[in-house]
Short mmCIF file of C-alpha atoms and ligand atoms in Angstrom, two decimals:
data_model
loop_
_atom_site.label_atom_id
_atom_site.label_comp_id
_atom_site.label_asym_id
_atom_site.label_seq_id
_atom_site.Cartn_x
_atom_site.Cartn_y
_atom_site.Cartn_z
CA MET A 1 -19.74 -2.94 -12.34
CA SER A 2 -17.48 -5.75 -13.56
CA VAL A 3 -13.83 -5.01 -14.14
CA HIS A 4 -11.58 -6.57 -16.72
CA PHE A 5 -8.41 -5.25 -18.29
CA LYS A 6 -6.96 -6.46 -21.55
CA ARG A 7 -3.41 -6.13 -20.31
CA ILE A 8 -2.10 -5.35 -16.82
CA ALA A 9 1.59 -4.63 -16.22
CA LEU A 10 3.09 -5.27 -12.79
CA VAL A 11 6.38 -3.51 -12.20
CA GLY A 12 7.97 -4.94 -9.04
CA ILE A 13 7.00 -8.49 -8.12
CA GLY A 14 7.73 -8.81 -4.40
CA LEU A 15 5.14 -9.46 -1.69
CA ILE A 16 2.62 -6.92 -2.99
CA GLY A 17 3.26 -7.34 -6.74
CA SER A 18 3.06 -11.14 -6.57
CA SER A 19 -0.06 -11.02 -4.36
CA LEU A 20 -1.65 -8.81 -7.01
CA ALA A 21 -0.60 -11.31 -9.70
CA HIS A 22 -2.33 -14.12 -7.78
CA ALA A 23 -5.45 -12.01 -7.11
CA ILE A 24 -5.68 -10.94 -10.78
CA ARG A 25 -5.48 -14.54 -11.94
CA GLN A 26 -7.84 -15.92 -9.30
CA ASN A 27 -10.48 -13.29 -10.06
CA GLY A 28 -9.99 -13.24 -13.85
CA LEU A 29 -9.22 -9.51 -13.95
CA ALA A 30 -6.97 -9.46 -17.03
CA GLU A 31 -6.43 -11.26 -20.30
CA HIS A 32 -2.69 -10.79 -20.05
CA VAL A 33 -0.35 -9.97 -17.15
CA ALA A 34 3.09 -8.58 -18.04
CA ILE A 35 5.74 -8.62 -15.32
CA SER A 36 8.95 -6.67 -14.87
CA THR A 37 11.35 -6.45 -11.96
CA ARG A 38 14.79 -5.04 -11.35
CA SER A 39 16.83 -8.23 -11.03
CA ARG A 40 17.10 -11.15 -13.42
CA THR A 41 16.96 -13.58 -10.48
CA THR A 42 13.60 -12.28 -9.22
CA LEU A 43 12.22 -12.18 -12.77
CA GLU A 44 13.25 -15.81 -13.28
CA ARG A 45 11.62 -16.78 -9.99
CA ALA A 46 8.39 -15.01 -11.04
CA ARG A 47 8.48 -17.01 -14.27
CA GLN A 48 9.02 -20.29 -12.38
CA LEU A 49 6.07 -19.45 -10.14
CA GLY A 50 3.96 -18.70 -13.22
CA LEU A 51 2.90 -15.33 -11.86
CA GLY A 52 2.28 -13.74 -15.28
CA ASP A 53 1.99 -14.30 -19.02
CA SER A 54 5.10 -12.41 -20.14
CA TYR A 55 8.30 -11.29 -18.42
CA PHE A 56 10.55 -8.30 -19.16
CA GLU A 57 13.83 -7.03 -17.81
CA ASP A 58 13.01 -3.55 -19.09
CA PRO A 59 9.90 -2.10 -17.37
CA GLY A 60 9.29 0.03 -20.47
CA ASP A 61 8.66 -3.17 -22.47
CA ALA A 62 6.25 -4.50 -19.84
CA VAL A 63 4.03 -1.40 -19.72
CA ARG A 64 3.72 -1.05 -23.51
CA ASP A 65 0.01 -1.56 -24.46
CA ALA A 66 -1.01 -2.09 -20.81
CA ASP A 67 -4.36 -0.55 -19.79
CA LEU A 68 -3.44 -0.74 -16.12
CA VAL A 69 0.09 -0.44 -14.74
CA VAL A 70 0.80 -1.03 -11.04
CA ILE A 71 4.20 -0.09 -9.60
CA SER A 72 5.14 -2.14 -6.50
CA VAL A 73 8.71 -1.11 -5.64
CA PRO A 74 10.21 0.55 -2.54
CA VAL A 75 8.97 4.16 -2.41
CA GLY A 76 12.45 5.61 -2.86
CA SER A 77 12.65 3.99 -6.31
CA SER A 78 9.32 5.21 -7.68
CA GLY A 79 10.80 8.29 -9.42
CA ALA A 80 13.40 6.24 -11.24
CA VAL A 81 10.79 3.69 -12.35
CA ALA A 82 8.45 6.47 -13.58
CA GLN A 83 11.31 7.84 -15.64
CA GLN A 84 12.01 4.40 -17.13
CA ILE A 85 8.41 3.73 -18.19
CA ALA A 86 7.17 7.23 -19.08
CA GLY A 87 7.96 7.00 -22.80
CA SER A 88 6.30 3.58 -23.24
CA LEU A 89 2.98 4.09 -21.44
CA LYS A 90 -0.15 3.66 -23.56
CA PRO A 91 -2.17 6.89 -23.90
CA GLY A 92 -5.24 6.68 -21.67
CA ALA A 93 -3.72 3.99 -19.43
CA ILE A 94 -4.28 3.98 -15.67
CA LEU A 95 -1.01 4.12 -13.73
CA SER A 96 -1.06 3.34 -10.03
CA ASP A 97 1.30 2.29 -7.26
CA VAL A 98 1.10 0.59 -3.86
CA GLY A 99 3.71 2.62 -1.98
CA SER A 100 3.36 3.13 1.77
CA THR A 101 3.87 6.90 1.48
CA LYS A 102 1.92 9.06 -0.95
CA SER A 103 3.08 12.71 -1.10
CA SER A 104 6.65 11.67 -1.82
CA VAL A 105 5.65 9.11 -4.47
CA ILE A 106 3.51 11.73 -6.25
CA ALA A 107 6.35 14.28 -6.10
CA GLN A 108 8.78 11.73 -7.55
CA MET A 109 6.58 10.25 -10.28
CA GLU A 110 4.30 13.01 -11.56
CA PRO A 111 6.97 15.19 -13.24
CA HIS A 112 7.93 12.31 -15.56
CA LEU A 113 4.44 11.35 -16.72
CA PRO A 114 2.82 12.32 -20.01
CA ALA A 115 -0.45 14.29 -19.74
CA ASP A 116 -2.53 11.54 -21.37
CA ILE A 117 -1.89 9.05 -18.53
CA HIS A 118 -4.32 8.66 -15.61
CA PHE A 119 -2.03 8.57 -12.59
CA ILE A 120 -3.95 7.46 -9.47
CA PRO A 121 -1.67 6.64 -6.51
CA GLY A 122 -2.79 3.92 -4.10
CA HIS A 123 -1.83 2.01 -0.97
CA PRO A 124 -3.27 -1.35 0.09
CA ILE A 125 -3.31 -1.54 3.90
CA ALA A 126 -2.31 -5.18 3.84
CA GLY A 127 1.01 -6.87 4.30
CA THR A 128 3.18 -9.36 6.10
CA GLU A 129 6.79 -9.28 7.28
CA HIS A 130 7.81 -11.43 4.28
CA SER A 131 9.25 -10.16 1.00
CA GLY A 132 9.85 -11.33 -2.55
CA PRO A 133 7.82 -13.17 -5.21
CA ASP A 134 7.39 -16.34 -3.10
CA ALA A 135 5.70 -14.36 -0.31
CA GLY A 136 2.58 -13.38 -2.27
CA PHE A 137 -0.88 -14.93 -1.98
CA ALA A 138 -4.23 -14.01 -3.52
CA GLU A 139 -6.05 -13.48 -0.22
CA LEU A 140 -3.67 -10.81 1.10
CA PHE A 141 -6.11 -8.00 0.24
CA GLN A 142 -9.26 -9.79 1.39
CA GLY A 143 -11.27 -7.58 3.76
CA ARG A 144 -8.42 -5.03 3.97
CA TRP A 145 -8.65 -1.37 3.01
CA CYS A 146 -7.00 0.08 -0.05
CA ILE A 147 -6.54 3.86 0.06
CA LEU A 148 -6.51 5.72 -3.25
CA THR A 149 -5.18 9.29 -3.28
CA PRO A 150 -6.33 10.80 -6.60
CA LEU A 151 -4.89 14.05 -7.88
CA PRO A 152 -7.12 17.15 -8.26
CA ASP A 153 -7.78 16.52 -11.98
CA THR A 154 -8.29 12.73 -11.79
CA ASP A 155 -10.94 11.37 -14.17
CA THR A 156 -13.81 10.01 -12.06
CA GLY A 157 -14.47 7.12 -14.46
CA LYS A 158 -10.85 5.93 -14.20
CA LEU A 159 -10.94 6.35 -10.42
CA GLU A 160 -14.03 4.16 -10.30
CA ALA A 161 -12.37 1.56 -12.58
CA LEU A 162 -9.33 1.37 -10.29
CA SER A 163 -11.57 1.21 -7.20
CA GLU A 164 -13.47 -1.64 -8.81
CA PHE A 165 -10.17 -3.42 -9.54
CA TRP A 166 -9.25 -3.30 -5.84
CA ARG A 167 -12.73 -4.40 -4.79
CA ALA A 168 -12.39 -7.36 -7.15
CA CYS A 169 -9.11 -8.21 -5.36
CA GLY A 170 -11.12 -8.35 -2.11
CA SER A 171 -10.38 -4.87 -0.74
CA LYS A 172 -12.58 -2.13 0.57
CA VAL A 173 -11.67 1.22 -0.97
CA ASP A 174 -11.26 4.64 0.65
CA ILE A 175 -10.39 7.88 -1.10
CA MET A 176 -8.06 10.26 0.73
CA ASP A 177 -5.94 13.35 0.29
CA PRO A 178 -2.24 12.31 -0.03
CA ALA A 179 -1.01 14.47 2.89
CA HIS A 180 -3.79 13.17 5.13
CA HIS A 181 -2.90 9.59 4.13
CA ASP A 182 0.70 10.22 5.20
CA MET A 183 -0.40 11.55 8.59
CA VAL A 184 -2.83 8.67 9.24
CA LEU A 185 -0.29 6.03 8.19
CA ALA A 186 2.41 7.63 10.31
CA ILE A 187 0.44 6.74 13.44
CA VAL A 188 -1.17 3.44 12.43
CA SER A 189 1.77 1.88 10.60
CA HIS A 190 5.02 3.81 10.53
CA LEU A 191 5.28 4.61 14.25
CA PRO A 192 4.45 1.02 15.37
CA HIS A 193 7.21 -0.29 13.09
CA ILE A 194 9.72 2.28 14.35
CA ILE A 195 8.85 1.43 17.96
CA ALA A 196 9.24 -2.27 17.18
CA TYR A 197 12.61 -1.74 15.45
CA ASN A 198 13.72 0.31 18.46
CA ILE A 199 12.65 -2.11 21.19
CA VAL A 200 14.09 -5.13 19.39
CA GLY A 201 17.31 -3.18 18.83
CA THR A 202 17.46 -2.29 22.53
CA ALA A 203 16.96 -5.92 23.54
CA ASP A 204 19.58 -6.98 21.02
CA ASP A 205 22.04 -4.55 22.59
CA LEU A 206 21.34 -6.21 25.96
CA GLU A 207 21.88 -9.64 24.49
CA ALA A 208 25.52 -9.86 25.57
CA VAL A 209 24.17 -10.05 29.11
CA THR A 210 20.90 -11.90 28.60
CA LYS A 211 21.07 -13.44 25.14
CA SER A 212 19.36 -16.70 25.91
CA GLU A 213 16.71 -15.12 28.16
CA VAL A 214 15.54 -12.66 25.49
CA ILE A 215 14.77 -15.53 23.13
CA LYS A 216 13.65 -18.06 25.74
CA TYR A 217 11.10 -15.83 27.46
CA SER A 218 10.03 -13.86 24.37
CA ALA A 219 6.42 -15.15 24.54
CA SER A 220 5.78 -12.68 27.35
CA GLY A 221 5.46 -9.78 24.90
CA PHE A 222 8.75 -9.22 23.09
CA ARG A 223 7.87 -11.78 20.42
CA ASP A 224 4.98 -9.66 19.14
CA PHE A 225 7.32 -6.75 18.40
CA THR A 226 9.74 -9.00 16.52
CA ARG A 227 7.16 -9.70 13.80
CA LEU A 228 7.03 -5.99 12.89
CA ALA A 229 10.79 -5.63 13.36
CA ALA A 230 11.37 -8.45 10.85
CA SER A 231 9.88 -6.33 8.04
CA ASP A 232 11.90 -5.54 4.94
CA PRO A 233 14.80 -3.16 5.76
CA THR A 234 14.83 -1.46 2.32
CA MET A 235 11.10 -0.79 2.39
CA TRP A 236 11.19 0.64 5.91
CA ARG A 237 14.31 2.72 5.34
CA ASP A 238 12.48 4.30 2.40
CA VAL A 239 9.26 4.83 4.39
CA CYS A 240 11.21 6.66 7.13
CA LEU A 241 13.05 8.82 4.63
CA HIS A 242 9.93 9.58 2.56
CA ASN A 243 7.37 10.35 5.28
CA LYS A 244 9.82 12.22 7.48
CA ASP A 245 7.64 15.17 8.60
CA ALA A 246 4.56 13.14 9.58
CA ILE A 247 6.70 10.51 11.34
CA LEU A 248 8.66 13.14 13.31
CA GLU A 249 5.38 14.79 14.36
CA MET A 250 3.97 11.47 15.62
CA LEU A 251 7.27 10.55 17.29
CA SER A 252 7.31 13.77 19.28
CA ARG A 253 3.72 13.18 20.49
CA PHE A 254 4.71 9.60 21.35
CA SER A 255 7.73 10.80 23.35
CA GLU A 256 5.59 13.25 25.35
CA ASP A 257 3.07 10.52 26.18
CA LEU A 258 5.87 8.13 27.08
CA SER A 259 7.29 10.70 29.50
CA ALA A 260 3.86 11.03 31.13
CA LEU A 261 3.70 7.25 31.48
CA GLN A 262 7.20 7.18 32.93
CA ARG A 263 6.16 9.82 35.48
CA ALA A 264 3.04 7.83 36.45
CA ILE A 265 5.21 4.76 37.09
CA ARG A 266 7.80 6.76 39.04
CA TRP A 267 5.15 8.40 41.27
CA GLY A 268 3.14 5.23 41.72
CA ASP A 269 0.06 6.73 40.02
CA GLY A 270 -1.82 3.43 39.67
CA GLU A 271 -5.07 5.15 38.73
CA LYS A 272 -3.48 6.81 35.70
CA LEU A 273 -1.91 3.52 34.59
CA PHE A 274 -5.16 1.60 35.06
CA ASP A 275 -7.17 4.22 33.11
CA LEU A 276 -4.75 4.16 30.17
CA PHE A 277 -4.58 0.37 30.05
CA THR A 278 -8.38 0.16 30.15
CA ARG A 279 -8.73 2.68 27.30
CA THR A 280 -6.17 0.86 25.14
CA ARG A 281 -7.89 -2.48 25.70
CA GLU A 282 -11.03 -0.94 24.20
CA VAL A 283 -9.05 0.09 21.10
CA ARG A 284 -8.13 -3.54 20.48
CA ARG A 285 -11.77 -4.61 20.92
CA SER A 286 -12.81 -2.01 18.31
CA ILE A 287 -10.22 -3.33 15.85
CA ILE A 288 -11.54 -6.88 16.27
CA GLU A 289 -15.13 -5.66 15.90
CA ALA A 290 -14.13 -3.84 12.68
CA GLY A 291 -12.87 -7.16 11.25
CA GLN A 292 -9.25 -5.95 10.98
CA GLU A 293 -7.99 -8.58 13.44
CA ILE A 294 -9.23 -11.78 15.02
CA ASP A 295 -9.09 -12.61 18.69
CA ALA A 296 -6.67 -15.53 18.37
CA PRO A 297 -3.41 -16.31 20.14
CA ASP A 298 -1.34 -15.90 16.96
CA PHE A 299 -2.91 -12.47 16.46
CA GLY A 300 -4.79 -13.78 13.46
CA ARG A 301 -1.86 -13.64 11.10
CA HIS A 302 -1.42 -17.32 10.50
CA VAL A 303 -1.63 -17.44 6.72
CA VAL A 304 -2.37 -20.63 4.86
CA LYS A 305 -0.82 -20.33 1.39
CA LYS A 306 -2.82 -21.87 -1.41
P1 NAP B 401 9.39 -6.59 -1.77
O1 NAP B 401 8.70 -7.88 -1.48
O2 NAP B 401 10.71 -6.33 -1.17
O3 NAP B 401 9.52 -6.42 -3.36
C1 NAP B 401 10.08 -5.26 -3.92
C2 NAP B 401 10.06 -5.30 -5.43
O4 NAP B 401 10.60 -4.06 -5.90
C3 NAP B 401 10.92 -6.41 -6.03
O5 NAP B 401 10.34 -6.83 -7.24
C4 NAP B 401 12.25 -5.69 -6.29
O6 NAP B 401 12.96 -6.17 -7.39
C5 NAP B 401 11.76 -4.30 -6.69
N1 NAP B 401 12.78 -3.31 -6.41
C6 NAP B 401 13.51 -3.19 -5.29
N2 NAP B 401 14.34 -2.13 -5.39
C7 NAP B 401 14.12 -1.59 -6.61
C8 NAP B 401 14.70 -0.52 -7.31
N3 NAP B 401 15.66 0.24 -6.74
N4 NAP B 401 14.25 -0.25 -8.55
C9 NAP B 401 13.30 -1.02 -9.12
N5 NAP B 401 12.73 -2.07 -8.51
C10 NAP B 401 13.14 -2.34 -7.26
O7 NAP B 401 8.48 -5.34 -1.38
P2 NAP B 401 6.91 -5.24 -1.12
O8 NAP B 401 6.64 -5.61 0.30
O9 NAP B 401 6.17 -5.90 -2.21
O10 NAP B 401 6.72 -3.66 -1.20
C11 NAP B 401 6.53 -3.00 -2.42
C12 NAP B 401 5.86 -1.66 -2.17
O11 NAP B 401 4.63 -1.91 -1.48
C13 NAP B 401 6.65 -0.71 -1.28
O12 NAP B 401 6.55 0.60 -1.79
C14 NAP B 401 5.95 -0.77 0.06
O13 NAP B 401 6.04 0.47 0.73
C15 NAP B 401 4.53 -1.09 -0.35
N6 NAP B 401 3.73 -1.83 0.65
C16 NAP B 401 4.30 -2.86 1.35
C17 NAP B 401 3.55 -3.54 2.29
C18 NAP B 401 4.17 -4.66 3.10
O14 NAP B 401 3.66 -5.02 4.17
N7 NAP B 401 5.24 -5.26 2.64
C19 NAP B 401 2.20 -3.21 2.49
C20 NAP B 401 1.63 -2.19 1.72
C21 NAP B 401 2.42 -1.50 0.81
P3 NAP B 401 14.16 -7.22 -7.34
O15 NAP B 401 13.79 -8.30 -6.36
O16 NAP B 401 14.15 -7.71 -8.76
O17 NAP B 401 15.38 -6.48 -6.96
#
């Protein structure tokens, strides 16, 4: 099935929105791409970068006549954006988003939407620690999963059209229940970021004593946490606030396991430590075998921008 939209509107043109703009252009997925973002400065930058065909300060103007609308803003702003565009959406249009949490986005957006709109929330499992319209690149979604969380009454034809759109951007598509998505992402994405923010914060607190050492010897492990901990503060504040229950559940399991690890170290239980470290090494092998990472010293994230 080939996919082509007459007009796609991208609301929010940061890392994800601008990567979509590049992927749409590179794969010829739309005749016209309309762009809107909150600030005049970002909109002007998107225009300079030539990310779309038309540019609007008012998101309502961008979505008018669009067959596909994708919202790429921090999850805490999705309700306000839905409210701004609701009256201008074209009947029959597909409306989707890329937010990292799903139940909260649905709860915020759905009440504002007219009944003749096909609202199909989504989340591409692809990203970097960079933000803004300069950060995007067409290959971001290549070989990565995109999870769609349709609502109970979602039209199957529209779901297939949106799935095909993501496949054309290079993604593999999974369909999931929104609450299950939030639980899965809490462990694979949200918790690792929170742990990274915490460990880098702890080291930063120690810096008064060991400032130069933390930086100088960072290649021994610390450095790998700093990539996650350099992620966008607004985005991650919103993720924590909008997937609170699932994150707290995973954090409490994490704390229990950490206590067990602490006990093993205290009591010199080498066997327990060795068994855990062997099991976790296997997890990394599985991720590499699944094509979600490469076995390279830079952890496979060295991106060549085209
Ligand atoms: P980003 O690079 O920081 O860009 C955010 C965009 O949203 C900008 O266009 C910004 O506009 C706009 N925006 C910010 N606050 C807004 C508000 N209050 N109202 C309306 N627009 C607002 O962010 P991103 O990384 O593309 O993330 C966008 C979404 O994708 C988030 O929901 C995030 O959870 C999700 N996501 C991110 C990643 C990742 O790794 N980054 C991966 C998957 C999904 P201005 O610049 O004009 O203010």
